[in-house]
Short mmCIF file of C-alpha atoms in Angstrom, two decimals:
data_model
loop_
_atom_site.label_atom_id
_atom_site.label_comp_id
_atom_site.label_asym_id
_atom_site.label_seq_id
_atom_site.Cartn_x
_atom_site.Cartn_y
_atom_site.Cartn_z
CA MET A 1 15.41 19.41 -76.44
CA GLN A 2 16.80 16.66 -74.17
CA ARG A 3 17.77 14.31 -76.98
CA GLN A 4 19.52 17.24 -78.68
CA GLY A 5 21.48 17.92 -75.53
CA VAL A 6 19.85 21.32 -75.01
CA THR A 7 19.56 22.34 -71.34
CA PRO A 8 16.04 23.60 -70.49
CA ASN A 9 15.87 26.93 -68.85
CA ASN A 10 13.50 28.66 -66.49
CA PHE A 11 11.04 29.52 -69.24
CA THR A 12 11.07 26.06 -70.70
CA LEU A 13 10.20 24.51 -67.37
CA ALA A 14 7.54 27.19 -66.53
CA THR A 15 5.94 26.60 -69.96
CA CYS A 16 5.90 22.77 -69.63
CA LEU A 17 4.54 23.03 -66.14
CA SER A 18 1.78 25.22 -67.35
CA SER A 19 0.89 22.62 -69.94
CA CYS A 20 0.74 19.93 -67.26
CA SER A 21 -1.48 22.29 -65.27
CA ASN A 22 -3.95 22.81 -68.05
CA MET A 23 -4.21 19.14 -68.87
CA GLY A 24 -4.19 17.79 -65.29
CA MET A 25 -1.15 15.68 -66.09
CA LEU A 26 0.11 15.23 -62.45
CA GLU A 27 2.88 12.57 -63.10
CA ASN A 28 4.49 14.59 -65.89
CA GLY A 29 4.28 17.74 -63.64
CA GLN A 30 5.98 15.79 -60.79
CA LEU A 31 8.82 14.83 -63.17
CA LEU A 32 9.31 18.36 -64.22
CA HIS A 33 9.16 19.48 -60.55
CA SER A 34 12.11 17.10 -59.87
CA MET A 35 13.96 18.19 -62.93
CA ALA A 36 13.60 21.81 -61.64
CA ILE A 37 15.03 20.86 -58.31
CA LYS A 38 17.85 18.95 -59.67
CA ALA A 39 18.82 21.78 -62.16
CA GLY A 40 18.53 24.41 -59.50
CA ASN A 41 15.64 26.14 -61.23
CA SER A 42 13.00 25.72 -58.47
CA GLY A 43 13.91 28.92 -56.78
CA ASP A 44 13.03 31.05 -59.89
CA VAL A 45 9.65 32.77 -59.16
CA PHE A 46 8.29 31.92 -62.54
CA VAL A 47 9.07 28.19 -62.12
CA SER A 48 8.02 28.01 -58.56
CA SER A 49 4.78 29.70 -59.32
CA SER A 50 4.16 27.30 -62.16
CA ILE A 51 4.82 24.43 -59.69
CA VAL A 52 2.16 25.79 -57.31
CA ASP A 53 -0.30 26.18 -60.22
CA MET A 54 0.37 22.73 -61.62
CA TYR A 55 -0.27 21.02 -58.35
CA ALA A 56 -3.46 23.06 -57.68
CA ASN A 57 -4.82 22.28 -61.09
CA CYS A 58 -4.07 18.52 -60.74
CA GLY A 59 -6.06 18.25 -57.52
CA CYS A 60 -3.23 18.32 -55.08
CA ILE A 61 -3.88 21.43 -52.97
CA GLU A 62 -1.72 20.31 -49.98
CA GLU A 63 1.26 19.94 -52.35
CA ALA A 64 0.50 23.34 -53.88
CA GLU A 65 0.40 24.89 -50.49
CA ALA A 66 3.70 23.29 -49.53
CA ALA A 67 5.24 24.48 -52.71
CA PHE A 68 4.09 27.97 -52.11
CA GLN A 69 5.36 28.02 -48.49
CA GLY A 70 8.77 26.92 -49.80
CA MET A 71 9.10 29.70 -52.30
CA VAL A 72 12.30 31.77 -51.98
CA SER A 73 10.61 34.85 -53.30
CA THR A 74 6.94 35.69 -54.01
CA ASP A 75 5.10 38.47 -55.88
CA THR A 76 1.51 39.35 -56.43
CA VAL A 77 1.24 36.86 -59.27
CA SER A 78 2.34 33.89 -57.18
CA TRP A 79 0.03 34.91 -54.27
CA ASN A 80 -2.85 35.05 -56.80
CA MET A 81 -2.03 31.67 -57.97
CA MET A 82 -2.36 30.29 -54.33
CA LEU A 83 -5.60 32.24 -53.94
CA PHE A 84 -7.05 30.75 -57.04
CA GLY A 85 -5.79 27.26 -56.02
CA TYR A 86 -7.75 27.49 -52.77
CA LEU A 87 -10.72 28.77 -54.72
CA GLN A 88 -10.61 25.84 -57.12
CA HIS A 89 -10.62 23.48 -54.17
CA ARG A 90 -13.51 25.39 -52.37
CA GLN A 91 -11.39 26.46 -49.55
CA GLY A 92 -13.06 29.79 -49.22
CA LEU A 93 -11.88 30.64 -45.72
CA LYS A 94 -8.29 29.97 -46.77
CA VAL A 95 -8.73 32.47 -49.69
CA LEU A 96 -9.69 35.17 -47.35
CA GLU A 97 -7.12 34.26 -44.73
CA THR A 98 -4.36 34.26 -47.37
CA PHE A 99 -5.58 37.49 -48.76
CA ARG A 100 -5.28 39.13 -45.28
CA THR A 101 -1.82 37.68 -44.90
CA MET A 102 -0.88 39.13 -48.30
CA LEU A 103 -1.94 42.55 -47.13
CA ASP A 104 -0.10 42.13 -43.83
CA LYS A 105 3.11 41.38 -45.77
CA GLY A 106 2.66 44.56 -47.70
CA LEU A 107 1.90 43.23 -51.11
CA GLU A 108 -0.36 45.18 -53.23
CA PRO A 109 -3.50 43.24 -54.54
CA ASP A 110 -4.51 43.72 -58.14
CA GLU A 111 -7.65 43.19 -60.14
CA VAL A 112 -7.08 39.40 -60.33
CA THR A 113 -6.69 39.16 -56.51
CA PHE A 114 -10.20 40.61 -55.95
CA ILE A 115 -11.80 38.11 -58.46
CA ALA A 116 -10.63 35.36 -56.23
CA VAL A 117 -11.74 37.10 -53.10
CA LEU A 118 -15.19 38.04 -54.39
CA SER A 119 -15.73 34.49 -55.91
CA ALA A 120 -14.95 33.00 -52.48
CA CYS A 121 -17.49 35.18 -50.89
CA SER A 122 -19.97 34.19 -53.42
CA TYR A 123 -19.88 30.51 -52.94
CA MET A 124 -19.70 30.74 -49.10
CA GLY A 125 -22.78 33.01 -49.10
CA PHE A 126 -20.82 36.04 -47.53
CA VAL A 127 -23.00 38.87 -48.84
CA ILE A 128 -22.04 41.57 -46.39
CA GLU A 129 -18.29 40.74 -46.72
CA GLY A 130 -18.58 40.60 -50.54
CA LYS A 131 -20.07 44.10 -50.50
CA GLU A 132 -17.35 45.47 -48.33
CA TYR A 133 -14.65 43.81 -50.50
CA PHE A 134 -16.26 45.18 -53.70
CA ASP A 135 -16.44 48.78 -52.15
CA SER A 136 -12.85 48.59 -51.07
CA LEU A 137 -11.72 48.10 -54.70
CA THR A 138 -12.21 51.79 -55.38
CA ASN A 139 -12.27 53.26 -51.89
CA VAL A 140 -9.23 51.61 -50.44
CA PHE A 141 -7.05 50.27 -53.38
CA GLY A 142 -7.99 52.72 -56.08
CA ILE A 143 -8.94 49.92 -58.57
CA VAL A 144 -11.76 50.58 -61.03
CA PRO A 145 -14.14 47.61 -60.97
CA THR A 146 -14.11 45.64 -64.13
CA ILE A 147 -16.92 43.76 -65.62
CA LYS A 148 -15.52 40.59 -64.04
CA HIS A 149 -15.76 42.17 -60.65
CA CYS A 150 -19.28 43.27 -61.35
CA ALA A 151 -20.22 39.77 -62.44
CA CYS A 152 -18.82 38.49 -59.04
CA MET A 153 -20.88 40.89 -57.10
CA ILE A 154 -24.04 39.82 -59.11
CA ASP A 155 -23.10 36.24 -58.42
CA ILE A 156 -22.85 37.00 -54.68
CA LEU A 157 -26.31 38.64 -54.63
CA GLY A 158 -27.92 36.18 -57.12
CA ARG A 159 -26.78 33.07 -55.26
CA ALA A 160 -28.21 34.60 -52.16
CA GLY A 161 -31.47 34.99 -54.05
CA LYS A 162 -31.44 38.82 -53.76
CA PHE A 163 -32.73 39.41 -57.26
CA ASN A 164 -34.15 43.01 -56.53
CA GLU A 165 -30.57 44.00 -55.51
CA VAL A 166 -29.21 42.27 -58.61
CA LYS A 167 -31.49 44.42 -60.80
CA SER A 168 -30.51 47.58 -58.89
CA PHE A 169 -26.82 46.82 -59.21
CA ILE A 170 -26.91 46.26 -62.96
CA LYS A 171 -28.74 49.52 -63.46
CA ASP A 172 -26.46 51.50 -61.13
CA MET A 173 -23.16 50.10 -62.61
CA LYS A 174 -24.53 50.52 -66.23
CA VAL A 175 -23.47 47.01 -67.38
CA THR A 176 -26.63 46.02 -69.16
CA SER A 177 -24.91 45.41 -72.48
CA ASN A 178 -22.27 42.82 -71.34
CA PRO A 179 -23.05 39.19 -71.90
CA LEU A 180 -21.09 38.06 -68.79
CA ILE A 181 -23.51 39.95 -66.55
CA TRP A 182 -26.44 38.12 -68.03
CA GLU A 183 -24.80 34.81 -67.94
CA THR A 184 -24.30 35.26 -64.19
CA VAL A 185 -27.95 36.31 -63.69
CA LEU A 186 -29.09 33.31 -65.71
CA GLY A 187 -26.96 30.91 -63.49
CA ALA A 188 -28.46 32.36 -60.35
CA CYS A 189 -32.03 31.98 -61.82
CA ARG A 190 -31.35 28.35 -62.54
CA MET A 191 -30.18 27.84 -58.96
CA HIS A 192 -33.43 29.44 -57.50
CA GLY A 193 -35.90 28.41 -60.20
CA ASN A 194 -36.61 32.12 -61.14
CA ASP A 195 -38.04 31.37 -64.66
CA LYS A 196 -39.31 34.91 -65.27
CA LEU A 197 -36.05 36.69 -64.69
CA GLY A 198 -34.13 33.75 -66.25
CA GLU A 199 -36.11 34.10 -69.50
CA SER A 200 -35.48 37.76 -69.58
CA ALA A 201 -31.78 37.32 -68.96
CA ALA A 202 -31.59 34.53 -71.75
CA GLU A 203 -33.37 36.85 -74.26
CA LYS A 204 -30.65 39.46 -73.54
CA LEU A 205 -27.98 36.80 -74.25
CA PHE A 206 -29.69 35.61 -77.40
CA GLU A 207 -29.42 39.21 -78.76
CA LEU A 208 -25.82 39.88 -77.49
CA ASN A 209 -24.24 36.45 -78.12
CA PRO A 210 -26.52 34.00 -79.86
CA GLY A 211 -23.99 31.33 -80.56
CA ILE A 212 -23.33 30.07 -77.10
CA ALA A 213 -25.03 26.74 -76.39
CA SER A 214 -24.97 26.95 -72.60
CA HIS A 215 -27.44 29.89 -72.65
CA TYR A 216 -30.08 27.91 -74.39
CA ILE A 217 -29.40 24.85 -72.17
CA LEU A 218 -29.65 26.77 -68.94
CA LEU A 219 -32.98 28.34 -70.01
CA ALA A 220 -34.33 24.93 -71.22
CA ASN A 221 -33.31 23.47 -67.78
CA ILE A 222 -35.10 26.30 -65.87
CA PHE A 223 -38.20 25.48 -67.92
CA ALA A 224 -37.84 21.77 -67.47
CA ALA A 225 -37.60 22.06 -63.80
CA LYS A 226 -40.91 23.82 -63.84
CA GLY A 227 -42.55 21.31 -66.01
CA ARG A 228 -42.79 23.76 -69.00
CA TRP A 229 -42.10 21.20 -71.62
CA GLU A 230 -43.51 23.12 -74.52
CA ASP A 231 -41.17 26.06 -73.74
CA VAL A 232 -38.30 23.46 -73.50
CA ARG A 233 -39.00 22.28 -76.97
CA ARG A 234 -39.31 25.93 -78.20
CA VAL A 235 -35.87 26.69 -76.82
CA ARG A 236 -34.40 23.56 -78.33
CA ALA A 237 -35.96 24.40 -81.69
CA LEU A 238 -34.49 27.90 -81.53
CA MET A 239 -31.07 26.40 -80.84
CA THR A 240 -31.31 24.14 -83.92
CA HIS A 241 -32.57 27.07 -85.96
CA CYS A 242 -29.56 29.15 -84.94
CA GLY A 243 -27.13 26.30 -85.68
CA VAL A 244 -25.95 26.10 -82.18
CA LYS A 245 -24.69 22.78 -80.98
CA LYS A 246 -24.22 21.60 -77.43
CA GLU A 247 -20.81 20.53 -76.39
CA PRO A 248 -20.87 16.79 -75.63
CA GLY A 249 -20.22 15.88 -72.04
CA CYS A 250 -17.29 13.64 -71.21
CA SER A 251 -15.00 12.51 -68.44
CA TRP A 252 -11.48 11.19 -68.58
CA VAL A 253 -9.14 9.43 -66.28
CA MET A 254 -5.39 8.63 -66.66
CA VAL A 255 -4.25 4.97 -66.21
CA ASN A 256 -0.66 3.97 -66.64
CA GLY A 257 0.14 7.03 -68.59
CA GLN A 258 -2.93 6.69 -71.06
CA VAL A 259 -5.96 8.88 -71.08
CA HIS A 260 -9.26 7.06 -71.21
CA ILE A 261 -12.42 9.14 -72.21
CA PHE A 262 -15.96 8.35 -71.43
CA ARG A 263 -19.32 9.63 -72.55
CA SER A 264 -22.62 8.87 -71.00
CA THR A 265 -24.04 5.40 -71.83
CA ASP A 266 -20.76 4.75 -73.60
CA GLY A 267 -20.31 1.19 -74.78
CA CYS A 268 -17.15 1.84 -76.92
CA HIS A 269 -14.48 1.16 -74.35
CA PRO A 270 -12.61 -2.21 -74.69
CA LYS A 271 -13.54 -3.07 -71.06
CA HIS A 272 -17.07 -1.89 -71.22
CA GLY A 273 -18.46 -5.13 -70.00
CA GLU A 274 -16.33 -5.07 -66.81
CA ILE A 275 -17.09 -1.32 -66.36
CA TYR A 276 -20.84 -1.90 -66.45
CA ILE A 277 -20.56 -4.94 -64.02
CA LYS A 278 -18.52 -2.74 -61.60
CA LEU A 279 -20.96 0.10 -61.95
CA LYS A 280 -23.90 -2.00 -61.12
CA GLU A 281 -22.05 -3.27 -58.00
CA LEU A 282 -21.34 0.31 -56.91
CA VAL A 283 -25.06 1.35 -57.50
CA GLU A 284 -26.30 -1.59 -55.38
CA LYS A 285 -23.84 -0.91 -52.50
CA SER A 286 -24.64 2.86 -52.57
CA ILE A 287 -28.38 2.20 -52.46
CA LEU A 288 -27.75 0.03 -49.32
CA ALA A 289 -25.75 2.98 -47.94
CA GLY A 290 -28.66 5.35 -48.35
CA TYR A 291 -28.50 6.57 -52.03
CA VAL A 292 -31.77 7.62 -53.49
CA PRO A 293 -31.53 8.41 -57.25
CA LYS A 294 -32.76 11.99 -58.04
CA THR A 295 -34.41 11.44 -61.37
CA ASP A 296 -35.71 15.05 -61.43
CA HIS A 297 -32.15 15.87 -62.58
CA ILE A 298 -32.75 14.17 -65.85
CA LEU A 299 -34.49 17.16 -67.63
CA ASN A 300 -35.94 15.08 -70.48
CA ASP A 301 -39.61 14.32 -70.83
CA VAL A 302 -39.19 10.52 -70.60
CA GLY A 303 -40.38 7.73 -68.24
CA ASP A 304 -38.80 6.97 -64.91
CA ASP A 305 -37.08 3.72 -66.00
CA GLU A 306 -35.32 5.51 -68.88
CA LYS A 307 -34.37 8.39 -66.43
CA LEU A 308 -32.75 5.93 -64.15
CA GLU A 309 -30.90 4.23 -67.06
CA GLN A 310 -29.54 7.72 -68.11
CA LEU A 311 -28.69 8.64 -64.55
CA PHE A 312 -26.82 5.47 -63.70
CA HIS A 313 -24.56 5.73 -66.75
CA HIS A 314 -23.38 9.34 -66.60
CA ASN A 315 -19.82 9.60 -67.89
CA GLU A 316 -18.13 10.40 -64.58
CA ARG A 317 -19.61 7.15 -63.19
CA LEU A 318 -18.24 5.14 -66.04
CA ALA A 319 -14.84 6.78 -65.55
CA LEU A 320 -15.00 5.85 -61.82
CA ALA A 321 -15.91 2.20 -62.39
CA PHE A 322 -12.98 1.96 -64.95
CA ALA A 323 -10.61 3.51 -62.52
CA LEU A 324 -11.67 1.08 -59.73
CA ILE A 325 -10.90 -1.99 -61.92
CA SER A 326 -7.68 -0.54 -63.17
CA ILE A 327 -5.94 1.49 -60.36
CA ASN A 328 -4.14 0.46 -57.28
CA PRO A 329 -6.81 0.39 -54.49
CA VAL A 330 -4.80 2.64 -52.13
CA LYS A 331 -4.18 5.26 -54.81
CA THR A 332 -6.49 8.39 -55.15
CA ILE A 333 -8.73 8.28 -58.11
CA ARG A 334 -8.64 11.50 -60.24
CA ILE A 335 -11.38 12.13 -62.76
CA PHE A 336 -11.66 15.08 -65.00
CA LYS A 337 -14.83 16.40 -66.60
CA ASN A 338 -15.44 19.06 -69.16
CA LEU A 339 -18.96 20.02 -67.80
CA HIS A 340 -20.42 20.50 -64.29
CA ILE A 341 -21.09 17.51 -62.23
CA CYS A 342 -24.88 16.97 -61.71
CA GLU A 343 -26.29 16.84 -58.11
CA ASP A 344 -27.10 13.21 -58.27
CA CYS A 345 -23.64 12.10 -59.33
CA HIS A 346 -22.30 14.47 -56.67
CA ASP A 347 -24.40 12.45 -53.97
CA PHE A 348 -23.37 9.13 -55.62
CA MET A 349 -19.64 9.96 -55.43
CA LYS A 350 -19.95 10.99 -51.79
CA LEU A 351 -21.57 7.64 -50.82
CA VAL A 352 -19.21 5.55 -52.96
CA SER A 353 -16.13 7.18 -51.41
CA GLY A 354 -17.46 5.99 -47.93
CA VAL A 355 -18.38 2.48 -49.32
CA ILE A 356 -15.00 1.82 -50.92
CA LYS A 357 -12.97 3.79 -48.26
CA GLN A 358 -11.02 5.51 -51.01
CA GLU A 359 -10.54 9.13 -51.95
CA ILE A 360 -12.10 10.22 -55.28
CA VAL A 361 -11.13 13.60 -56.76
CA VAL A 362 -13.29 15.10 -59.56
CA ARG A 363 -12.40 18.31 -61.38
CA ASP A 364 -15.41 19.57 -63.24
CA ALA A 365 -15.88 22.83 -65.13
CA ASN A 366 -16.41 24.61 -61.90
CA CYS A 367 -14.06 23.32 -59.13
CA PHE A 368 -12.31 20.39 -57.57
CA HIS A 369 -14.50 17.91 -55.50
CA HIS A 370 -12.54 15.82 -52.98
CA PHE A 371 -14.84 12.91 -51.94
CA LYS A 372 -13.68 11.14 -48.83
CA SER A 373 -15.51 9.09 -46.18
CA GLY A 374 -18.98 10.18 -47.56
CA ILE A 375 -18.19 13.90 -47.43
CA CYS A 376 -17.23 16.46 -50.29
CA SER A 377 -14.71 19.27 -49.84
CA CYS A 378 -17.12 21.71 -51.60
CA GLN A 379 -19.63 21.30 -48.84
CA ASP A 380 -22.26 20.23 -51.34
CA TYR A 381 -21.90 23.38 -53.33
CA CYS A 382 -22.00 21.67 -56.60
#
């Protein structure tokens, strides 16, 4: 468009900013933000909302907050974007505070607003508040709870280990035939090691939606944590029989405008020798700082040495080592990951951030983790 001399309009900028948001391309997003300011488009509600969303999805929640506060006009959609921005960065109290401010300003919340609010209650363990917000959907705001709202409420109860209430809620709300409900139950069972209910939830999922790999993997992980290796093999065999394949885990980092992708125990990168040397150095320094590898998070029936080998070369660690040999030492390291970060890698990143005195931001499939001075912004809710 620029080469053809066509001037981008508000919709062009909003669309391109959305693409940067989805792919975590901060530098391109910043260029578009500058372009919007110069062209006088930054005051448009669609463009300004897209700017907020771009910064939040690229790991820059302070910049997202500043962009939101500088908006000329706002609507429910833009407030929802800020709520989900805080949620992604595990700033639950800010989600609830912003929600109250939204109400004080006379804006009407919608179905999406309450997904953010209930999700914040879930990970903060606010069971009573979560119940109150769920009840207010119908009683105060006249919104009929959707399946997503019900799943949020089940997550609140399940993460708190209130499985009897989970069962009663599913029965009362008549949501037994929806896969999202049982996915949420299965996730809570994985967290608390409830293999009996977890197996029941997984069986429901195999009936309702047999082609989703994560259902099999979660159940296998529940069994593995209990040492039920024969059941692990049975689930994996069922997965193979059904033709279901696990999505390969990977992490990527952008250096000098180029994306570098890593998979666990990857030896394909041109700098893999330097990467492994740097990673060994990080492991040694983190052990001196108190790191104790959690080999129980390698849910394979293998020896301890092999577990350590697998653990030390998880893809996010390879991405970190590469970033450290490639990026200016004063610059924040931003790593993106398609699956959830494991608890051991989470502990490792925390310690390394303190050792190297540098901020590390990891976006996994769940949220952003800001590691700084040995602490994570998620408060160890990984």
